[in-house]
Amino acid sequence: MRFLPTTATAPFCPSEVKGSITIDAGASRWLKLKRFFGPGLLVAIGYMDPGNWATDIQAGSQFGYALLWVVAFSSIAAIFLQMLAARLGLVAGKDLAQASYDRYGPFGRAVQWVTAEVSIIACDIAEVLGCALAFKLLLGVPLAWGIVLTALDTVIVLGLQGKGFRQIEAIVLGLIATMAFCFVAQVAITPPDWHAVARGLVPGDPGHDRKDAIVLALGIVGATIMP
């Protein structure tokens, strides 16, 4: 059995990702909480991908706030599943992939591997096209060059791994802070109807195009709940 050190022995090594974080016994509660912000940010960015944007925007433009309860319940379910995954890591010392590898036989592993690869490809297509569309809408960059720029910034982020994992967390923090600022500014510029928001949090009949509502609801659940 191969053991990993609990502290990083290089600018970027497996121990920095999988190892324990040392916390002083006399540290304040906020300092202890700060130590866990990085992994939380990396998980949070997964819920702000183009798939979420596309399904949520389409649901809002077509049904208003009628499907808002789907977003709320999906978010609660995602939090619950993330808690289960975190407890699995704390108790067994394994992530979901490692636990699935130990639990299933060769056929089950192969099926899960193919499913994971297809899911990653589909997710990457949405990410690349979403970023390319953003370049086109904001800067007028053609889609082809937008795809090239998207691939380039991916290589840059991967190159930063050699500088340490905390730099990547800092980049993700900057992106989340930018999106949070945009959300607050949007709410301030175009305030929502809070009474309609409250009604949308209660499950109900969308009133028309029920087939489209079911498809969008499934899309919201699929884009929100992920392992």
XYZ file of N, CA and C in Angstrom:
681
model
N 0.843 -1.186 0.000
C 0.000 0.000 0.000
C 0.885 1.246 0.000
N 0.525 2.221 -0.833
C 1.326 3.424 -0.954
C 0.704 4.537 -0.110
N 1.523 5.172 0.703
C 1.042 6.226 1.569
C 1.502 7.584 1.035
N 0.633 8.586 1.183
C 0.965 9.937 0.768
C 1.257 10.783 1.996
N 2.203 11.711 1.889
C 2.463 12.595 3.027
C 1.273 13.499 3.285
N 1.140 13.964 4.511
C 0.008 14.819 4.876
C 0.278 16.282 4.594
N 1.484 16.636 4.218
C 1.795 18.008 3.844
C 2.456 18.003 2.481
N 2.319 19.107 1.752
C 2.839 19.179 0.389
C 4.361 19.146 0.402
N 4.949 18.284 -0.428
C 6.398 18.194 -0.540
C 6.911 18.832 -1.821
N 6.030 19.389 -2.650
C 6.399 20.069 -3.878
C 5.351 21.142 -4.141
N 5.625 22.098 -5.076
C 4.626 23.129 -5.363
C 3.249 22.557 -5.693
N 3.232 21.425 -6.403
C 1.944 20.769 -6.673
C 2.167 19.261 -6.664
N 1.590 18.572 -5.744
C 1.752 17.126 -5.648
C 0.464 16.542 -5.096
N 0.251 15.225 -5.235
C -1.000 14.615 -4.764
C -1.306 14.894 -3.309
N -0.269 15.079 -2.480
C -0.520 15.311 -1.065
C -1.209 16.648 -0.832
N -0.979 17.607 -1.742
C -1.609 18.909 -1.574
C -3.100 18.830 -1.837
N -3.513 17.850 -2.651
C -4.924 17.676 -2.972
C -5.596 16.733 -1.992
N -4.939 15.610 -1.674
C -5.544 14.557 -0.868
C -5.126 14.608 0.594
N -4.068 15.352 0.902
C -3.570 15.358 2.264
C -4.416 16.192 3.194
N -4.150 16.075 4.489
C -4.870 16.824 5.502
C -4.312 18.244 5.605
N -5.141 19.159 6.010
C -4.737 20.543 6.201
C -4.460 20.748 7.684
N -3.279 21.221 7.984
C -2.918 21.437 9.380
C -3.582 22.713 9.897
N -4.203 22.612 11.044
C -4.885 23.742 11.683
C -4.375 23.856 13.110
N -3.963 25.038 13.487
C -3.481 25.253 14.848
C -4.610 25.037 15.850
N -4.262 24.437 16.972
C -5.279 24.149 17.986
C -5.912 25.428 18.528
N -5.124 26.502 18.610
C -5.650 27.751 19.148
C -6.239 28.679 18.113
N -6.418 28.207 16.881
C -6.958 29.057 15.824
C -8.416 29.380 16.090
N -8.835 30.556 15.637
C -10.220 30.968 15.820
C -11.141 30.159 14.910
N -12.427 30.255 15.190
C -13.395 29.488 14.410
C -13.397 29.926 12.948
N -13.271 31.246 12.699
C -13.279 31.743 11.338
C -12.029 31.314 10.585
N -10.892 31.248 11.280
C -9.668 30.793 10.635
C -9.784 29.316 10.255
N -10.400 28.520 11.124
C -10.610 27.111 10.794
C -11.542 26.963 9.591
N -12.604 27.789 9.565
C -13.540 27.726 8.447
C -12.875 28.165 7.144
N -11.952 29.118 7.246
C -11.259 29.625 6.066
C -10.471 28.529 5.373
N -9.974 27.557 6.139
C -9.175 26.482 5.570
C -9.968 25.623 4.584
N -11.277 25.635 4.722
C -12.104 24.767 3.890
C -12.805 25.537 2.773
N -12.509 26.824 2.627
C -13.140 27.604 1.570
C -12.726 27.119 0.181
N -11.437 26.761 0.027
C -10.941 26.370 -1.288
C -11.697 25.214 -1.898
N -11.786 24.052 -1.226
C -12.561 22.941 -1.801
C -14.019 23.300 -2.040
N -14.595 24.098 -1.140
C -15.985 24.506 -1.336
C -16.165 25.352 -2.589
N -15.193 26.221 -2.879
C -15.271 27.049 -4.082
C -15.182 26.188 -5.339
N -14.300 25.197 -5.320
C -14.159 24.327 -6.485
C -15.432 23.531 -6.743
N -16.132 23.139 -5.680
C -17.404 22.441 -5.853
C -18.481 23.416 -6.333
N -18.477 24.636 -5.785
C -19.520 25.610 -6.129
C -19.480 26.000 -7.595
N -18.264 26.083 -8.174
C -18.173 26.519 -9.565
C -18.846 25.531 -10.502
N -18.981 24.264 -10.067
C -19.643 23.269 -10.899
C -21.130 23.518 -11.058
N -21.716 24.336 -10.189
C -23.144 24.636 -10.260
C -23.423 25.942 -11.003
N -22.399 26.486 -11.655
C -22.569 27.737 -12.399
C -22.121 27.567 -13.841
N -22.321 26.382 -14.395
C -21.880 26.110 -15.755
C -22.969 26.508 -16.756
N -22.633 26.513 -18.057
C -23.630 26.906 -19.065
C -24.880 26.041 -19.067
N -24.755 24.770 -18.641
C -25.946 23.923 -18.593
C -26.980 24.465 -17.628
N -26.535 24.905 -16.454
C -27.457 25.518 -15.503
C -28.048 26.808 -16.060
N -27.173 27.622 -16.640
C -27.646 28.898 -17.201
C -28.702 28.660 -18.273
N -28.416 27.751 -19.201
C -29.314 27.540 -20.339
C -30.689 27.054 -19.887
N -30.697 26.036 -19.028
C -31.987 25.492 -18.589
C -32.752 26.485 -17.718
N -32.069 27.162 -16.817
C -32.751 28.105 -15.938
C -33.291 29.310 -16.709
N -32.481 29.838 -17.634
C -32.938 30.998 -18.411
C -34.118 30.621 -19.301
N -34.032 29.452 -19.935
C -35.149 29.025 -20.789
C -36.410 28.791 -19.964
N -36.247 28.171 -18.785
C -37.417 27.947 -17.926
C -38.023 29.275 -17.478
N -37.164 30.241 -17.132
C -37.678 31.540 -16.696
C -38.345 32.309 -17.818
N -37.768 32.276 -19.019
C -38.359 33.014 -20.138
C -39.662 32.393 -20.613
N -39.810 31.075 -20.438
C -41.002 30.395 -20.938
C -42.099 30.259 -19.886
N -41.712 30.079 -18.623
C -42.709 29.825 -17.581
C -42.613 30.804 -16.412
N -41.782 31.815 -16.516
C -41.663 32.779 -15.422
C -41.082 32.122 -14.176
N -41.758 32.317 -13.058
C -41.294 31.751 -11.791
C -41.954 30.410 -11.464
N -42.704 29.846 -12.413
C -43.491 28.650 -12.109
C -42.614 27.446 -11.783
N -41.395 27.377 -12.346
C -40.505 26.236 -12.108
C -39.405 26.568 -11.113
N -39.565 27.661 -10.394
C -38.531 28.029 -9.425
C -38.418 27.001 -8.308
N -39.506 26.343 -7.982
C -39.465 25.320 -6.925
C -38.584 24.145 -7.338
N -38.483 23.866 -8.643
C -37.604 22.789 -9.106
C -36.145 23.151 -8.823
N -35.787 24.414 -9.058
C -34.430 24.876 -8.774
C -34.124 24.749 -7.281
N -35.092 25.146 -6.443
C -34.878 25.102 -4.993
C -34.706 23.665 -4.504
N -35.601 22.773 -4.913
C -35.515 21.386 -4.446
C -34.286 20.680 -5.019
N -33.914 21.000 -6.248
C -32.709 20.403 -6.823
C -31.464 20.856 -6.068
N -31.433 22.119 -5.682
C -30.286 22.632 -4.920
C -30.191 21.955 -3.557
N -31.338 21.767 -2.895
C -31.333 21.084 -1.597
C -30.854 19.635 -1.754
N -31.338 18.958 -2.803
C -30.895 17.575 -3.046
C -29.404 17.520 -3.346
N -28.902 18.501 -4.107
C -27.464 18.528 -4.425
C -26.628 18.732 -3.162
N -27.085 19.603 -2.283
C -26.368 19.820 -1.019
C -26.330 18.542 -0.198
N -27.458 17.837 -0.156
C -27.531 16.584 0.593
C -26.559 15.555 0.019
N -26.510 15.433 -1.302
C -25.610 14.464 -1.928
C -24.152 14.853 -1.726
N -23.856 16.149 -1.763
C -22.481 16.584 -1.502
C -22.078 16.275 -0.068
N -23.005 16.405 0.859
C -22.719 16.038 2.248
C -22.418 14.550 2.366
N -23.187 13.710 1.650
C -22.929 12.270 1.673
C -21.547 11.958 1.093
N -21.194 12.629 -0.012
C -19.884 12.399 -0.615
C -18.770 12.842 0.323
N -18.976 13.966 1.016
C -17.961 14.435 1.964
C -17.811 13.464 3.129
N -18.919 12.939 3.618
C -18.838 11.964 4.719
C -18.179 10.672 4.271
N -18.421 10.286 3.031
C -17.735 9.107 2.496
C -16.226 9.330 2.506
N -15.798 10.523 2.097
C -14.376 10.820 2.100
C -13.787 10.848 3.496
N -14.548 11.385 4.450
C -14.041 11.471 5.819
C -13.944 10.098 6.482
N -14.949 9.256 6.259
C -14.998 7.962 6.942
C -14.131 6.923 6.238
N -14.298 6.805 4.911
C -13.590 5.757 4.163
C -12.272 6.234 3.563
N -12.073 7.550 3.517
C -10.863 8.066 2.887
C -10.843 7.877 1.385
N -12.027 7.790 0.758
C -12.122 7.571 -0.680
C -13.109 8.554 -1.282
N -12.867 8.896 -2.563
C -13.862 9.676 -3.274
C -14.855 8.719 -3.941
N -15.823 9.279 -4.668
C -16.859 8.438 -5.272
C -16.285 7.467 -6.299
N -15.303 7.943 -7.076
C -14.713 7.067 -8.090
C -14.001 5.890 -7.447
N -13.239 6.137 -6.400
C -12.527 5.050 -5.720
C -13.489 4.077 -5.055
N -14.543 4.615 -4.433
C -15.525 3.749 -3.790
C -16.265 2.895 -4.820
N -16.589 3.484 -5.984
C -17.264 2.718 -7.036
C -16.342 1.641 -7.596
N -15.051 1.958 -7.699
C -14.085 0.976 -8.203
C -14.014 -0.239 -7.273
N -14.054 0.011 -5.976
C -13.978 -1.087 -5.007
C -15.290 -1.865 -4.921
N -16.399 -1.212 -5.218
C -17.716 -1.828 -5.021
C -18.138 -2.690 -6.212
N -17.836 -2.243 -7.451
C -18.349 -2.922 -8.630
C -17.266 -3.759 -9.305
N -17.716 -4.737 -10.075
C -16.809 -5.605 -10.804
C -16.323 -4.962 -12.089
N -15.579 -5.727 -12.915
C -15.031 -5.169 -14.156
C -16.093 -4.611 -15.097
N -17.215 -5.322 -15.256
C -18.259 -4.832 -16.157
C -18.865 -3.530 -15.639
N -19.187 -3.487 -14.348
C -19.744 -2.269 -13.779
C -18.779 -1.095 -13.871
N -17.495 -1.358 -13.680
C -16.491 -0.291 -13.805
C -16.434 0.226 -15.236
N -16.492 -0.702 -16.205
C -16.428 -0.288 -17.607
C -17.634 0.569 -17.981
N -18.826 0.154 -17.524
C -20.037 0.931 -17.822
C -19.940 2.323 -17.202
N -19.503 2.408 -15.958
C -19.376 3.700 -15.311
C -18.306 4.555 -15.966
N -17.214 3.924 -16.415
C -16.150 4.678 -17.077
C -16.656 5.293 -18.383
N -17.348 4.485 -19.213
C -17.880 4.995 -20.484
C -18.899 6.109 -20.216
N -19.774 5.896 -19.236
C -20.768 6.916 -18.898
C -20.100 8.206 -18.444
N -19.067 8.087 -17.623
C -18.356 9.273 -17.137
C -17.664 10.007 -18.280
N -17.044 9.252 -19.201
C -16.354 9.889 -20.325
C -17.345 10.638 -21.220
N -18.484 10.016 -21.517
C -19.503 10.672 -22.351
C -20.034 11.929 -21.643
N -20.259 11.813 -20.339
C -20.747 12.969 -19.583
C -19.735 14.105 -19.586
N -18.453 13.772 -19.426
C -17.408 14.801 -19.430
C -17.342 15.495 -20.785
N -17.425 14.717 -21.872
C -17.385 15.304 -23.214
C -18.577 16.237 -23.422
N -19.780 15.784 -23.032
C -20.969 16.622 -23.182
C -20.853 17.898 -22.359
N -20.326 17.771 -21.139
C -20.166 18.946 -20.286
C -19.128 19.902 -20.871
N -18.029 19.355 -21.410
C -16.987 20.206 -21.991
C -17.490 20.950 -23.215
N -18.334 20.293 -24.017
C -18.895 20.977 -25.183
C -19.705 22.187 -24.751
N -20.519 22.006 -23.712
C -21.313 23.136 -23.201
C -20.414 24.241 -22.652
N -19.344 23.864 -21.963
C -18.439 24.864 -21.399
C -17.748 25.656 -22.502
N -17.217 24.959 -23.505
C -16.474 25.627 -24.577
C -17.392 26.529 -25.395
N -18.557 26.014 -25.783
C -19.486 26.832 -26.559
C -20.000 28.017 -25.750
N -20.249 27.794 -24.455
C -20.702 28.898 -23.614
C -19.673 29.998 -23.506
N -18.399 29.628 -23.335
C -17.339 30.624 -23.251
C -17.153 31.331 -24.590
N -17.223 30.569 -25.696
C -17.091 31.177 -27.014
C -18.226 32.156 -27.298
N -19.447 31.805 -26.888
C -20.573 32.728 -27.056
C -20.392 33.987 -26.207
N -19.824 33.823 -25.010
C -19.566 34.985 -24.170
C -18.561 35.926 -24.830
N -17.505 35.370 -25.413
C -16.536 36.199 -26.145
C -17.209 36.931 -27.300
N -18.114 36.252 -27.988
C -18.792 36.865 -29.139
C -19.732 37.989 -28.696
N -20.501 37.744 -27.625
C -21.465 38.735 -27.173
C -20.787 39.946 -26.527
N -19.725 39.704 -25.768
C -19.082 40.786 -25.026
C -18.026 41.524 -25.842
N -17.264 40.791 -26.647
C -16.126 41.392 -27.358
C -16.250 41.309 -28.871
N -17.291 40.655 -29.373
C -17.451 40.538 -30.817
C -16.480 39.580 -31.464
N -15.902 38.662 -30.702
C -14.941 37.684 -31.240
C -15.709 36.594 -31.985
N -15.283 36.222 -33.206
C -15.959 35.123 -33.912
C -15.934 33.832 -33.099
N -16.916 32.962 -33.340
C -17.037 31.745 -32.550
C -15.790 30.859 -32.657
N -15.227 30.760 -33.865
C -14.049 29.902 -34.040
C -12.885 30.391 -33.181
N -12.638 31.702 -33.194
C -11.557 32.250 -32.369
C -11.915 32.201 -30.888
N -13.198 32.279 -30.592
C -13.619 32.145 -29.194
C -13.314 30.767 -28.646
N -13.489 29.745 -29.480
C -13.155 28.376 -29.061
C -11.655 28.249 -28.828
N -10.856 28.874 -29.712
C -9.399 28.828 -29.538
C -8.995 29.521 -28.241
N -9.586 30.683 -27.959
C -9.266 31.393 -26.717
C -9.687 30.586 -25.496
N -10.818 29.896 -25.601
C -11.267 29.057 -24.487
C -10.274 27.936 -24.214
N -9.804 27.291 -25.279
C -8.794 26.240 -25.102
C -7.511 26.810 -24.520
N -7.148 28.033 -24.927
C -5.920 28.652 -24.427
C -6.017 28.954 -22.942
N -7.148 29.518 -22.487
C -7.246 29.819 -21.052
C -7.323 28.544 -20.214
N -7.825 27.452 -20.802
C -7.794 26.171 -20.093
C -6.359 25.697 -19.880
N -5.532 25.842 -20.932
C -4.125 25.450 -20.820
C -3.413 26.314 -19.782
N -3.755 27.600 -19.741
C -3.122 28.498 -18.762
C -3.464 28.074 -17.334
N -4.734 27.762 -17.097
C -5.139 27.325 -15.753
C -4.446 26.025 -15.375
N -4.357 25.092 -16.330
C -3.669 23.831 -16.043
C -2.190 24.074 -15.769
N -1.587 25.050 -16.469
C -0.185 25.358 -16.233
C 0.075 25.924 -14.858
N -0.946 26.551 -14.283
C -0.777 27.120 -12.943
C -0.707 26.051 -11.859
N -1.035 24.802 -12.197
C -0.943 23.746 -11.202
C 0.483 23.597 -10.686
N 1.455 23.890 -11.549
C 2.838 23.800 -11.109
C 3.210 24.870 -10.107
N 2.397 25.924 -10.001
C 2.657 26.997 -9.042
C 1.992 26.753 -7.693
N 1.169 25.716 -7.617
C 0.475 25.429 -6.369
C -1.026 25.416 -6.570
N -1.693 24.588 -5.803
C -3.136 24.423 -5.949
C -3.911 25.645 -5.469
N -3.327 26.430 -4.563
C -4.031 27.593 -4.022
C -4.238 28.674 -5.075
N -3.356 28.740 -6.087
C -3.539 29.721 -7.149
C -4.795 29.430 -7.951
N -5.048 28.152 -8.184
C -6.270 27.782 -8.904
C -7.494 28.150 -8.084
N -7.431 27.909 -6.780
C -8.550 28.284 -5.923
C -8.768 29.791 -5.936
N -7.681 30.570 -6.011
C -7.810 32.023 -6.065
C -8.487 32.468 -7.357
N -8.157 31.806 -8.475
C -8.800 32.141 -9.744
C -10.292 31.837 -9.676
N -10.629 30.679 -9.129
C -12.037 30.313 -8.998
C -12.769 31.299 -8.092
N -12.124 31.729 -7.009
C -12.730 32.728 -6.124
C -13.008 34.019 -6.877
N -12.061 34.439 -7.720
C -12.280 35.650 -8.503
C -13.449 35.523 -9.454
N -13.580 34.348 -10.088
C -14.702 34.131 -11.008
C -16.038 34.141 -10.274
N -16.084 33.474 -9.122
C -17.327 33.426 -8.353
C -17.683 34.816 -7.839
N -16.683 35.576 -7.387
C -16.945 36.938 -6.912
C -17.493 37.805 -8.042
N -16.956 37.634 -9.254
C -17.455 38.400 -10.404
C -18.905 38.053 -10.703
N -19.220 36.750 -10.707
C -20.600 36.341 -10.966
C -21.541 36.813 -9.864
N -21.089 36.766 -8.616
C -21.923 37.246 -7.507
C -22.212 38.740 -7.661
N -21.193 39.499 -8.051
C -21.399 40.933 -8.282
C -22.412 41.163 -9.400
N -22.311 40.381 -10.477
C -23.261 40.523 -11.588
C -24.676 40.176 -11.143
N -24.824 39.134 -10.310
C -26.146 38.762 -9.811
C -26.759 39.902 -8.997
N -25.965 40.456 -8.081
C -26.469 41.541 -7.227
C -26.821 42.750 -8.068
N -25.967 43.093 -9.041
C -26.239 44.240 -9.906
C -27.505 44.014 -10.730
N -27.697 42.801 -11.217
C -28.885 42.505 -12.009
C -30.158 42.625 -11.167
N -30.106 42.122 -9.940
C -31.271 42.242 -9.059
C -31.553 43.703 -8.732
N -30.490 44.503 -8.569
C -30.676 45.920 -8.261
C -31.240 46.684 -9.464
N -30.790 46.326 -10.680
C -31.244 47.044 -11.878
C -32.655 46.620 -12.270
N -32.899 45.326 -12.258
C -34.229 44.800 -12.614
C -34.746 43.954 -11.458
N -35.287 44.597 -10.427
C -35.743 43.834 -9.250
C -36.884 42.889 -9.600
N -36.836 41.671 -9.075
C -37.897 40.701 -9.368
C -39.162 40.994 -8.561
N -40.231 40.361 -8.963
C -41.488 40.422 -8.220
C -41.401 39.386 -7.091
N -41.135 39.853 -5.872
C -40.873 38.930 -4.772
C -42.100 38.108 -4.408
N -43.294 38.641 -4.635
C -44.497 37.846 -4.398
C -44.584 36.679 -5.393
N -44.217 36.958 -6.650
C -44.202 35.892 -7.643
C -43.099 34.876 -7.337
N -41.983 35.369 -6.809
C -40.910 34.456 -6.414
C -41.389 33.510 -5.317
N -42.101 34.065 -4.328
C -42.616 33.242 -3.239
C -43.614 32.215 -3.757
N -44.462 32.617 -4.693
C -45.425 31.661 -5.267
C -44.709 30.596 -6.089
N -43.607 30.968 -6.750
C -42.870 30.011 -7.560
C -42.159 28.956 -6.743
N -41.906 29.230 -5.464
C -41.257 28.247 -4.599
C -42.216 27.155 -4.139
N -43.498 27.324 -4.420
C -44.501 26.313 -4.066
C -44.806 25.480 -5.303
N -44.653 24.155 -5.243
C -44.942 23.321 -6.423
C -46.376 23.521 -6.896
N -46.522 23.632 -8.212
C -47.842 23.849 -8.775
C -47.859 23.557 -10.263
N -49.011 23.709 -10.861
C -49.204 23.459 -12.286
C -48.707 24.670 -13.071
N -47.792 24.481 -14.049
C -47.324 25.626 -14.832
C -48.406 26.263 -15.677
N -49.503 25.530 -15.942
C -50.638 26.141 -16.613
C -50.708 25.889 -18.104
N -49.584 25.764 -18.776
C -49.590 25.531 -20.215
C -48.282 24.831 -20.597
N -48.315 24.190 -21.743
C -47.133 23.479 -22.250
C -46.519 22.590 -21.167
N -47.331 21.711 -20.618
C -46.840 20.857 -19.532
C -45.700 19.954 -19.990
N -45.747 19.531 -21.247
C -44.671 18.671 -21.758
C -43.332 19.413 -21.735
N -43.336 20.650 -22.213
C -42.104 21.449 -22.180
C -41.662 21.715 -20.752
N -42.623 21.921 -19.857
C -42.277 22.171 -18.452
C -41.600 20.956 -17.835
N -42.098 19.747 -18.171
C -41.480 18.530 -17.636
C -40.058 18.371 -18.162
N -39.860 18.650 -19.457
C -38.524 18.536 -20.047
C -37.564 19.522 -19.399
N -38.011 20.766 -19.206
C -37.155 21.765 -18.571
C -36.883 21.422 -17.112
N -37.898 20.902 -16.424
C -37.688 20.508 -15.028
C -36.644 19.396 -14.927
N -36.715 18.427 -15.826
C -35.711 17.362 -15.839
C -34.320 17.917 -16.174
N -34.280 18.909 -17.084
C -33.007 19.534 -17.408
C -32.411 20.272 -16.225
N -33.261 20.950 -15.463
C -32.786 21.657 -14.272
C -32.237 20.677 -13.240
N -32.973 19.588 -13.034
C -32.509 18.574 -12.075
C -31.181 17.965 -12.527
N -31.091 17.633 -13.819
C -29.867 17.033 -14.324
C -28.676 17.966 -14.278
N -28.910 19.272 -14.490
C -27.811 20.230 -14.460
C -27.401 20.594 -13.041
N -28.294 20.389 -12.087
C -28.005 20.795 -10.706
C -27.457 19.646 -9.882
N -28.079 18.475 -9.987
C -27.663 17.323 -9.182
C -26.600 16.554 -9.947
N -25.403 16.547 -9.406
C -24.290 15.830 -10.033
C -23.417 15.247 -8.933
N -22.745 14.121 -9.187
C -21.895 13.520 -8.140
C -20.647 14.346 -7.901
